[in-house]
mmCIF file of C-alpha atoms and ligand atoms in Angstrom:
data_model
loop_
_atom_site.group_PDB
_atom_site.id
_atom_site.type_symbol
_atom_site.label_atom_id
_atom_site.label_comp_id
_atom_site.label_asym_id
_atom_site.label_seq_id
_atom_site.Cartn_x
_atom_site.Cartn_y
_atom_site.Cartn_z
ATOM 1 C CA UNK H 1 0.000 0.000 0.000
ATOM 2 C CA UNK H 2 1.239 3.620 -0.746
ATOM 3 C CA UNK H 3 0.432 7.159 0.354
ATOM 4 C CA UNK H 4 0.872 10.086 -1.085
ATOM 5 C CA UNK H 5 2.149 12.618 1.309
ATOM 6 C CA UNK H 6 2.745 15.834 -0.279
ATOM 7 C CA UNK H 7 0.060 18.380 0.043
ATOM 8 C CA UNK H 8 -0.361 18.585 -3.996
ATOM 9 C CA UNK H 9 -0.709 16.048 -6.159
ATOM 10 C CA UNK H 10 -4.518 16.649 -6.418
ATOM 11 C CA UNK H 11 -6.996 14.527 -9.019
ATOM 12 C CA UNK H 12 -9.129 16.202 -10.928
ATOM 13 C CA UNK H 13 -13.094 15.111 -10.113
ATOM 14 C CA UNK H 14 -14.815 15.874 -13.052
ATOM 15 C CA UNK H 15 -17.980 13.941 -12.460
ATOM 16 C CA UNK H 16 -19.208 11.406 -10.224
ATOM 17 C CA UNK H 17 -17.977 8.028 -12.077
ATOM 18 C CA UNK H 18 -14.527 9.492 -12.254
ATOM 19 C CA UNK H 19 -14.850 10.325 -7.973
ATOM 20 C CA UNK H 20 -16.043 6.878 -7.519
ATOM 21 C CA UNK H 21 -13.043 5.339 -9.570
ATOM 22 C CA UNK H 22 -10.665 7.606 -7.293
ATOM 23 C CA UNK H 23 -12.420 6.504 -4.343
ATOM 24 C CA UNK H 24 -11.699 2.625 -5.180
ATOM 25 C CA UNK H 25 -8.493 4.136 -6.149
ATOM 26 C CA UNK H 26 -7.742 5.716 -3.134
ATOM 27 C CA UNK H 27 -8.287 2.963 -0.753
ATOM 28 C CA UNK H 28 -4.963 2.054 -1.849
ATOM 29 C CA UNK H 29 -3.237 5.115 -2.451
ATOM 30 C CA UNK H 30 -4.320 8.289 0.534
ATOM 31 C CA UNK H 31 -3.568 10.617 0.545
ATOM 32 C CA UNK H 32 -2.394 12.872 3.635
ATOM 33 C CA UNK H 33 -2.490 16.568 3.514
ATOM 34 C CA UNK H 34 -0.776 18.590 6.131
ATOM 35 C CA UNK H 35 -1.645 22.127 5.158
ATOM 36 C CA UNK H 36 -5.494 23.692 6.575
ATOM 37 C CA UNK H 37 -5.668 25.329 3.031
ATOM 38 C CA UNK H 38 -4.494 22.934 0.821
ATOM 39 C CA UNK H 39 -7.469 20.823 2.098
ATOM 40 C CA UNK H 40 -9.634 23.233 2.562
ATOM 41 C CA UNK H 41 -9.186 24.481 -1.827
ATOM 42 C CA UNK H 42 -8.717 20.671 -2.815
ATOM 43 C CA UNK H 43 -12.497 20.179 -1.018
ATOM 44 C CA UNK H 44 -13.833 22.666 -2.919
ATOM 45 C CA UNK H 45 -12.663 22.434 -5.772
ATOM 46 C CA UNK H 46 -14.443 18.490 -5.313
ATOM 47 C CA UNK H 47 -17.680 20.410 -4.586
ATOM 48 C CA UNK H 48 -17.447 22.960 -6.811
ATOM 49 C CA UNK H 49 -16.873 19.890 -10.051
ATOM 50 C CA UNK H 50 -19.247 16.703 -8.087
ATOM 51 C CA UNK H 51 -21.997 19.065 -6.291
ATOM 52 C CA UNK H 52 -23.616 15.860 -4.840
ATOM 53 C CA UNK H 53 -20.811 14.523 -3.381
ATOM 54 C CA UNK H 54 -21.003 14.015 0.041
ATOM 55 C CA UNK H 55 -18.003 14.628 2.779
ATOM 56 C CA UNK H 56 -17.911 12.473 5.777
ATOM 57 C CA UNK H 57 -15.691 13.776 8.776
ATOM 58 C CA UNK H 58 -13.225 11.450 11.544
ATOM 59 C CA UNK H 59 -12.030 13.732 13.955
ATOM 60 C CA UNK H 60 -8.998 11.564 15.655
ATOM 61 C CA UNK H 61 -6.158 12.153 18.009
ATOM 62 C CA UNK H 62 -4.454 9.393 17.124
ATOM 63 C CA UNK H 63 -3.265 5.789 18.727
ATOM 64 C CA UNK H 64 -6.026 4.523 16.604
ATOM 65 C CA UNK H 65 -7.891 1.220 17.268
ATOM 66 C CA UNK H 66 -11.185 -0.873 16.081
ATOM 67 C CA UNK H 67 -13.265 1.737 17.772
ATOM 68 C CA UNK H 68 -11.767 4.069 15.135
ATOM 69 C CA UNK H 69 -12.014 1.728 12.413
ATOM 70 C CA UNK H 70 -16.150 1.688 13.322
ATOM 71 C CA UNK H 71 -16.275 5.140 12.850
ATOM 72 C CA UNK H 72 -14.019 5.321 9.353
ATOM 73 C CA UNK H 73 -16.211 2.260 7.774
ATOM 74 C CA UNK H 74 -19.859 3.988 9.023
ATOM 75 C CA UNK H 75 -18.028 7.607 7.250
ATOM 76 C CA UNK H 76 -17.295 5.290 4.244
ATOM 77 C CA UNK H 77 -20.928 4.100 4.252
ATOM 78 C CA UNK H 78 -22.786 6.870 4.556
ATOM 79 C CA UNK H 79 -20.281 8.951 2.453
ATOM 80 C CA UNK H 80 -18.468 9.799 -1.023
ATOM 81 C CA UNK H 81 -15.038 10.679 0.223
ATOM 82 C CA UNK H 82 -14.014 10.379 3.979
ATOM 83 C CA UNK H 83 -11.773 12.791 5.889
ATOM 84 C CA UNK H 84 -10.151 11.853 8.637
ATOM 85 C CA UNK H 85 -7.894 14.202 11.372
ATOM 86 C CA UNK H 86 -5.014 13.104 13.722
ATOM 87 C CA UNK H 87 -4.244 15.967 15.688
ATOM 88 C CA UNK H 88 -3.419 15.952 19.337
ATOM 89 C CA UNK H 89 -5.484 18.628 20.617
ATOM 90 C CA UNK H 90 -3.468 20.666 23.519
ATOM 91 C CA UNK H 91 -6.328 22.797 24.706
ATOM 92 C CA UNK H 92 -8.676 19.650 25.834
ATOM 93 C CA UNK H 93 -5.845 18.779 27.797
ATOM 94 C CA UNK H 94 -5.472 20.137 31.582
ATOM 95 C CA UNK H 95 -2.239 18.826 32.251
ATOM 96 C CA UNK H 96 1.141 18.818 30.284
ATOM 97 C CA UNK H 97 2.361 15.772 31.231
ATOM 98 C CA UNK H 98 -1.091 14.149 29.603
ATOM 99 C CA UNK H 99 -0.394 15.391 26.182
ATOM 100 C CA UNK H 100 3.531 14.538 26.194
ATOM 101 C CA UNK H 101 3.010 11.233 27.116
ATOM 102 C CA UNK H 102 -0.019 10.579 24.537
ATOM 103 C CA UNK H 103 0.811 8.047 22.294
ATOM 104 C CA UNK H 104 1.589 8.514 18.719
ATOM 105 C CA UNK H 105 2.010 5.638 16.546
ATOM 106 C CA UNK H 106 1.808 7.471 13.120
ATOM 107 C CA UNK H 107 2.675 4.356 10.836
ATOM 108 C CA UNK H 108 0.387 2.257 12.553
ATOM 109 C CA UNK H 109 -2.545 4.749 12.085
ATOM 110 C CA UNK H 110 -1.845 5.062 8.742
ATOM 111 C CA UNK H 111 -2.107 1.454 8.093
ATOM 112 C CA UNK H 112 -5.685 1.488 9.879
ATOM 113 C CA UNK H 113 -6.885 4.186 8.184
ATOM 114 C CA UNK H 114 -6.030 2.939 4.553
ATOM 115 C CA UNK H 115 -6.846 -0.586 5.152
ATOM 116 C CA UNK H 116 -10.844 1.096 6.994
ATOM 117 C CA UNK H 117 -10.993 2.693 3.121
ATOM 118 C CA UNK H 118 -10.058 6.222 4.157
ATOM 119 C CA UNK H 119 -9.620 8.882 1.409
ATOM 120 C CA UNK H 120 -7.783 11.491 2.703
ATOM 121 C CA UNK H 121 -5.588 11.874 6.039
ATOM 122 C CA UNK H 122 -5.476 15.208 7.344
ATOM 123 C CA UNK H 123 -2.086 15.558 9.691
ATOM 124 C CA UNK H 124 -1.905 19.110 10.839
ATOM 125 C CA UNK H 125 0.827 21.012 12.729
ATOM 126 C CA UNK H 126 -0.424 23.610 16.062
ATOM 127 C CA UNK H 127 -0.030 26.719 13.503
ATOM 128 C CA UNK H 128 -2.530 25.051 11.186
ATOM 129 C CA UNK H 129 -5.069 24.449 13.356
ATOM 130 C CA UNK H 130 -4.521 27.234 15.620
ATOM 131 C CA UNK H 131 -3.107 30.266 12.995
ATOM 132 C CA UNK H 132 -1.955 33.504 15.456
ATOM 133 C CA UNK H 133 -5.401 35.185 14.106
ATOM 134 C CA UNK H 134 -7.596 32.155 15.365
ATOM 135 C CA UNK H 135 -8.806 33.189 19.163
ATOM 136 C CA UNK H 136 -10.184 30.617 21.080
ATOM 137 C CA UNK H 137 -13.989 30.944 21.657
ATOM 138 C CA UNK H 138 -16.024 30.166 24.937
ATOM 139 C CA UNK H 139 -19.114 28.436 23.201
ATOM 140 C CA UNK H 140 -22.326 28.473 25.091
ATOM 141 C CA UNK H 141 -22.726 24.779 25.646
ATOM 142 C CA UNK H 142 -25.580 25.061 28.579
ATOM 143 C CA UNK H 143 -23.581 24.090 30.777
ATOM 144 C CA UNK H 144 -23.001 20.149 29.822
ATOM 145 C CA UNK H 145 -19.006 20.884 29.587
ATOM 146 C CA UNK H 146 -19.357 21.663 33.141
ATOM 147 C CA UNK H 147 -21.345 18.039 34.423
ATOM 148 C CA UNK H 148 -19.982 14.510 34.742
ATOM 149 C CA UNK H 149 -16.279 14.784 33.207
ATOM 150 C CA UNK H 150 -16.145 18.447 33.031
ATOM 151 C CA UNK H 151 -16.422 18.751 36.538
ATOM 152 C CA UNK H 152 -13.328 17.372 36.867
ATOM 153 C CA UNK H 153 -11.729 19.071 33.603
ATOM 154 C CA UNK H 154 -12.317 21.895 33.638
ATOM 155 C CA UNK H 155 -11.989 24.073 29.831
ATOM 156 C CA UNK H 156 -11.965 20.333 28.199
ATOM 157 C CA UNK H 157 -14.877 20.096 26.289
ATOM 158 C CA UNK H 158 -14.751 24.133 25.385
ATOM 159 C CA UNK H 159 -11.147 22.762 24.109
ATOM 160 C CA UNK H 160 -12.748 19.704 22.521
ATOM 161 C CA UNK H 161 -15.124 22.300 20.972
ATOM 162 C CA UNK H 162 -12.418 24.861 19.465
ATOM 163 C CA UNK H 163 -10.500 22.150 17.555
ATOM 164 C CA UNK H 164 -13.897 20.952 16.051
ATOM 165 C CA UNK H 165 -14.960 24.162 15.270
ATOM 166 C CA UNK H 166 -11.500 24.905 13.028
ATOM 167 C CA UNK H 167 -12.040 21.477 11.688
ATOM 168 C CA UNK H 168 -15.689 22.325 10.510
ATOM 169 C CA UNK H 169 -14.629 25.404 8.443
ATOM 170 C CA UNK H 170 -11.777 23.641 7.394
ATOM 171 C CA UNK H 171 -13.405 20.287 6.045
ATOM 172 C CA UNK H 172 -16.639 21.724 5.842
ATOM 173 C CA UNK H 173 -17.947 18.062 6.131
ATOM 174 C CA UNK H 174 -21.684 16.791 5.868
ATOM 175 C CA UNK H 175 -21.241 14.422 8.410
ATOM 176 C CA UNK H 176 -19.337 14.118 11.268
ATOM 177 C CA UNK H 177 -18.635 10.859 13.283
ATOM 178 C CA UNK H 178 -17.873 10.131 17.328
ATOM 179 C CA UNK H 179 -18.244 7.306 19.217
ATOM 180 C CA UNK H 180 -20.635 6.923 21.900
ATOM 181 C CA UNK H 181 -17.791 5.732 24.214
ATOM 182 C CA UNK H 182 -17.474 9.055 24.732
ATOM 183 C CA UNK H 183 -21.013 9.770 25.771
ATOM 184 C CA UNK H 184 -20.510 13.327 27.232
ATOM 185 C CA UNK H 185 -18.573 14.385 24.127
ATOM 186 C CA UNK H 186 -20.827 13.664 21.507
ATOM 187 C CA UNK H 187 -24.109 15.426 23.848
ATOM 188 C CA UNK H 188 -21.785 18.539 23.735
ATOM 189 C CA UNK H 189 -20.449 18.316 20.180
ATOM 190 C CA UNK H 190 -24.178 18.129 19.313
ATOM 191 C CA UNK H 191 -24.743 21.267 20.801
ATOM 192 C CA UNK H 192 -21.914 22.884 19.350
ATOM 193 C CA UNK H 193 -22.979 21.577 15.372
ATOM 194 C CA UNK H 194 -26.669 23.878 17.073
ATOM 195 C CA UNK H 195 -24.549 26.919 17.403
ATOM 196 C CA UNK H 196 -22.827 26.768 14.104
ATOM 197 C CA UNK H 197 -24.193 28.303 11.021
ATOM 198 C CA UNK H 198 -23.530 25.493 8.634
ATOM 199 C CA UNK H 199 -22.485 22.220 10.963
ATOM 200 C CA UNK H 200 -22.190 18.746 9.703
ATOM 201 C CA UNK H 201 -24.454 16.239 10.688
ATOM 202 C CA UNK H 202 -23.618 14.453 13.617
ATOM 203 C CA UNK H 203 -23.435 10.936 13.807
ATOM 204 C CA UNK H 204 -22.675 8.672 16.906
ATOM 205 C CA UNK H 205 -21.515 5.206 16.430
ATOM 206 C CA UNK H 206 -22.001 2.290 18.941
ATOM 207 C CA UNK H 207 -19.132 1.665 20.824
ATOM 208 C CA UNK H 208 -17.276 -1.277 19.604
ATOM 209 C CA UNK H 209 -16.388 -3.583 22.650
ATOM 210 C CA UNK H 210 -13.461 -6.264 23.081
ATOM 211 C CA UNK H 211 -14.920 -9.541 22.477
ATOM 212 C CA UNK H 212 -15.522 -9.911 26.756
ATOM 213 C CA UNK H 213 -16.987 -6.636 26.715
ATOM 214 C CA UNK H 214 -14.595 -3.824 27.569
ATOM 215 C CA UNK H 215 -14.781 -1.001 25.498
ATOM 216 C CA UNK H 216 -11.975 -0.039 23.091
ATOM 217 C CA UNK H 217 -10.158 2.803 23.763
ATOM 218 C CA UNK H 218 -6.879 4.307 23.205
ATOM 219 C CA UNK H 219 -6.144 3.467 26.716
ATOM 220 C CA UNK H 220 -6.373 0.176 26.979
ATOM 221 C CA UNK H 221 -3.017 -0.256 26.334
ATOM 222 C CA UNK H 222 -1.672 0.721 29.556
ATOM 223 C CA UNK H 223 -3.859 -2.336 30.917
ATOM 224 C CA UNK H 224 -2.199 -5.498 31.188
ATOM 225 C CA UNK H 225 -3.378 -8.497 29.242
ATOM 226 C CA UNK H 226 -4.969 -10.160 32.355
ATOM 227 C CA UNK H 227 -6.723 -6.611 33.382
ATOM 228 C CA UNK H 228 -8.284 -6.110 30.125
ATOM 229 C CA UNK H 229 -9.823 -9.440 30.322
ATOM 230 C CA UNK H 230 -10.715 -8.385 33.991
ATOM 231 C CA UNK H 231 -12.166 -4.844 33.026
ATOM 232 C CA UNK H 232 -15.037 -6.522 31.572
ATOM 233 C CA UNK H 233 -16.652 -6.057 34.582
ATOM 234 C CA UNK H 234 -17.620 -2.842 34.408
ATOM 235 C CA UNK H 235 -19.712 -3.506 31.411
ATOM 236 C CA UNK H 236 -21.403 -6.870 32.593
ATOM 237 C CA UNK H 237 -21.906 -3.972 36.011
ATOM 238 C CA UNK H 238 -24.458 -1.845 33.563
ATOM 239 C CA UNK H 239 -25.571 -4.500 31.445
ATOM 240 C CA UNK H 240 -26.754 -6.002 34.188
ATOM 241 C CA UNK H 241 -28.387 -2.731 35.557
ATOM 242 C CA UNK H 242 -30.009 -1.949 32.573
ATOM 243 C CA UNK H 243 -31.731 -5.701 32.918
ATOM 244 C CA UNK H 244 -32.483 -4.785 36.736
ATOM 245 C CA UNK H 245 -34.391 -1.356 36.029
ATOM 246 C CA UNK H 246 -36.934 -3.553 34.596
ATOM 247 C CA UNK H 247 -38.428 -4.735 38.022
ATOM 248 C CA UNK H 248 -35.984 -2.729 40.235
ATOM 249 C CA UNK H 249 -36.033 1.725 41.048
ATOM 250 C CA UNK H 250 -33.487 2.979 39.242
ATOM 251 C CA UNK H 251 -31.843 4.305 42.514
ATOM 252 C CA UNK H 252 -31.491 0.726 43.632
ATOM 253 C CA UNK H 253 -30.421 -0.691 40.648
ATOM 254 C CA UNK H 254 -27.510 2.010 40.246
ATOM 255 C CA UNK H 255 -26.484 1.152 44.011
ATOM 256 C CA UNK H 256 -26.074 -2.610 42.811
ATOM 257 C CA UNK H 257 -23.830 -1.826 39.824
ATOM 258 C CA UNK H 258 -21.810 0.451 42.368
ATOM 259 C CA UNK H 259 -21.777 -2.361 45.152
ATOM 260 C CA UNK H 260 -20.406 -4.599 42.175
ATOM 261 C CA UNK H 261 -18.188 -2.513 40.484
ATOM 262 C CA UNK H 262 -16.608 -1.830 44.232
ATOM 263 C CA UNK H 263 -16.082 -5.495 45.268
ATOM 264 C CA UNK H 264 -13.927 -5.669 42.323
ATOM 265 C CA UNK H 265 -9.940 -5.808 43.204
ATOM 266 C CA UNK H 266 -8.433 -3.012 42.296
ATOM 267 C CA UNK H 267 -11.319 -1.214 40.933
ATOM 268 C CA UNK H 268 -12.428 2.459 42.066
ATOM 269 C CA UNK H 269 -15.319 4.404 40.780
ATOM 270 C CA UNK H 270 -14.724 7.809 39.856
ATOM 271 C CA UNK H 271 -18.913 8.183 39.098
ATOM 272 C CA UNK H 272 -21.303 5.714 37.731
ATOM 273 C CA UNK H 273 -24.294 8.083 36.783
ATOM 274 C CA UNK H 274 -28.059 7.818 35.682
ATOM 275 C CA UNK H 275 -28.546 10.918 33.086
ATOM 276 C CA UNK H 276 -30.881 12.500 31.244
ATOM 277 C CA UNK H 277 -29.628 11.331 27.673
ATOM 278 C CA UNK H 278 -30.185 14.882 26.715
ATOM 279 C CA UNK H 279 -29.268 17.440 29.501
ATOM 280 C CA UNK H 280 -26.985 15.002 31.159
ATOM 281 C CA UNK H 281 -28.834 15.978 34.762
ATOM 282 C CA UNK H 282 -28.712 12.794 36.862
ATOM 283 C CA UNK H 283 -32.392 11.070 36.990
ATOM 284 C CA UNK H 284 -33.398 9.024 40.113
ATOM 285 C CA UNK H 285 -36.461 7.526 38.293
ATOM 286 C CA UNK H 286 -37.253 5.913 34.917
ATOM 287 C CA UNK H 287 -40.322 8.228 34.132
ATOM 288 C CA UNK H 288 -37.658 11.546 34.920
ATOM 289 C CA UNK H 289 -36.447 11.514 31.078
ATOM 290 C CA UNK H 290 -37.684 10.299 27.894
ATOM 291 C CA UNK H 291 -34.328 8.854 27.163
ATOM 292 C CA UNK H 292 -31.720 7.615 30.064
ATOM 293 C CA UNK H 293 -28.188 6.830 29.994
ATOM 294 C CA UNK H 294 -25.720 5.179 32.348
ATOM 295 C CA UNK H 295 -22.305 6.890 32.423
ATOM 296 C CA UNK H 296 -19.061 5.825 34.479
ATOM 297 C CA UNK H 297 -15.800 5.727 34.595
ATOM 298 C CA UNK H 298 -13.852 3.057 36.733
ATOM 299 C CA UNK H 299 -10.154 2.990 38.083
ATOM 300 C CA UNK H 300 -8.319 -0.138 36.904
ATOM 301 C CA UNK H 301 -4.603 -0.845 37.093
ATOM 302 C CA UNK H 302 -3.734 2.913 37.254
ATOM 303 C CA UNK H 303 -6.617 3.733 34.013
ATOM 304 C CA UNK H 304 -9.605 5.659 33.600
ATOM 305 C CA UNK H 305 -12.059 3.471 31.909
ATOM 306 C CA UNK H 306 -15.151 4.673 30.481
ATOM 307 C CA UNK H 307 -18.448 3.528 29.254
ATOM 308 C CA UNK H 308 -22.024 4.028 29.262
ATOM 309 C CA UNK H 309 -24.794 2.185 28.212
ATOM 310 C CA UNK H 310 -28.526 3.817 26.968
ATOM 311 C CA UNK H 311 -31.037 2.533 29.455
ATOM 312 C CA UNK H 312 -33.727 4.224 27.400
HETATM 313 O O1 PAF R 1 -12.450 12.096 20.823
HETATM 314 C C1 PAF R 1 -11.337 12.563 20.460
HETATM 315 O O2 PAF R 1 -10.419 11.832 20.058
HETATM 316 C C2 PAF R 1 -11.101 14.064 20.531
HETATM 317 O O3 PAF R 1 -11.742 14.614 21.619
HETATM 318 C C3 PAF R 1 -11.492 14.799 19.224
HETATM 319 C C4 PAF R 1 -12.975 14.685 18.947
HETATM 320 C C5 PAF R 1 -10.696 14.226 18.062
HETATM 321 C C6 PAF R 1 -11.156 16.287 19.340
HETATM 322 O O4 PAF R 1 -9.790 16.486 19.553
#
């Protein structure tokens, strides 16, 4: 497999037959494009000669992994050309040390991305994401980059939301792609896609699970092998509260997953949450929301785990 990583080097799309030929093409051949305008004039120019083509958008940081992959192949899907973005974002990051030490297997990613069928890598530097004329916003976000994980991060998701925001105008995509292993995240990048003039549409994938049942994540690899197989519990903990609500309170059946998680070795709950799928307010009864999620994040071996499940 080859990639093309100069920022020229552009195909001309003359009409949709010839954009589907480069898109077979290009599943073996992507190319990666370091430069915010370069992508930004190569997009158009696609729009401006296929104006039914449709853009699909993976925002990434990197250290990529089936999870990823999910999100590439539903962009490929539901798209004519897929985008994807590895950029380690430093202002969704509190601490320094967090963002030196974050992984970044560049080859590797590569090799995921092409094999997944993506079209065209976007690898910016800081200065292209963040030019000296770009001033970071403070988006009104109700409030949800303040609950659950923002309590204890405070300025992530308004970071989370800055990067996007460049990417938007950059990529201009029509849809954009999370996970819904990051539960919080995609609530809030929902909001932020209400706030813009001309956002992409946002999708959120299901999060795709190790075959016991820990979600993937970039993470994981700080478990060891026997802890990842171990982890599972936290998702047989809301699977199994999830099956309780149906002839249990919620309250209760939230205190069981907790009692569970807890009798675990090694395991420490930072929260394990009943929500509002919505407004992320924590619920106490079924009949609070019209649609209910489950949010936590465990301690294990040193890691903070997430997950979530949708009760309703
Ligand atoms: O979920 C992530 O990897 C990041 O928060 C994102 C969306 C790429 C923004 O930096």
């Amino acid at each position: 497999m080859f990639y093309n990583c100069k920022d020229t080097a552009v195909p001309n799309y003359n009409n949709h037959a010839v954009l589907l030929f480069f898109k077979y093409f290009y599943r073996i051949y992507m190319h990666i494009i370091k430069t915010a305008n370069v992508l930004s004039d190569y997009l158009t120019s696609i729009r401006r000669d296929n104006p039914k083509v449709t853009i699909g958008f993976v925002p990434t940081m990197g250290a990529l992994h089936e999870g990823h992959a999910s999100l590439v192949t539903e962009s490929t899907s539901k798209s004519d050309i897929t985008v994807c973005s590895i950029f380690v974002n430093p202002t969704q990051f509190g601490e320094a040390a967090d963002l030196d030490n974050y992984p970044k297997p560049i080859e590797k990613d590569i090799e995921l991305l092409m094999d997944n069928g993506c079209d065209i890598l976007f690898l910016p530097d800081y200065n292209q994401v963040y030019p000296t004329s770009y001033v970071q916003q403070k988006f009104n976000l109700n409030d949800l980059d303040l609950k659950i994980e923002g309590a204890s991060r405070p300025g992530h998701f308004q970071g989370v939301c800055n990067v996007l925001f460049r990417f938007f105008h950059i990529v201009k995509p029509d849809f954009a792609f999370f996970g819904q292993k990051d539960y919080q995240q995609s609530i809030v990048v929902k909001r932020l896609a209400e706030l813009m003039d001309s956002a992409p549409e946002i999708v959120v994938v299901p999060i795709k699970r190790e075959p016991h049942g820990l979600a993937m994540s970039s993470r994981n690899v700080r478990l060891s092998e026997k802890g990842k197989m171990n982890a599972a519990f936290i998702y047989k903990a809301i699977t199994q509260l999830k099956e309780d609500t149906e002839d249990m309170a919620l309250t209760d059946a939230v205190q069981k997953a907790k009692q569970f998680i807890s009798a675990q070795k090694g395991a420490r709950i930072d929260y394990l949450l009943a929500v509002d799928a919505s407004t992320l307010n924590e619920v106490s009864h079924l009949e609070e929301a019209d649609s209910i999620a489950v949010v936590t994040v465990v301690e294990y071996e040193g890691v903070r785990l997430l997950d979530n499940i949708i009760l309703k």
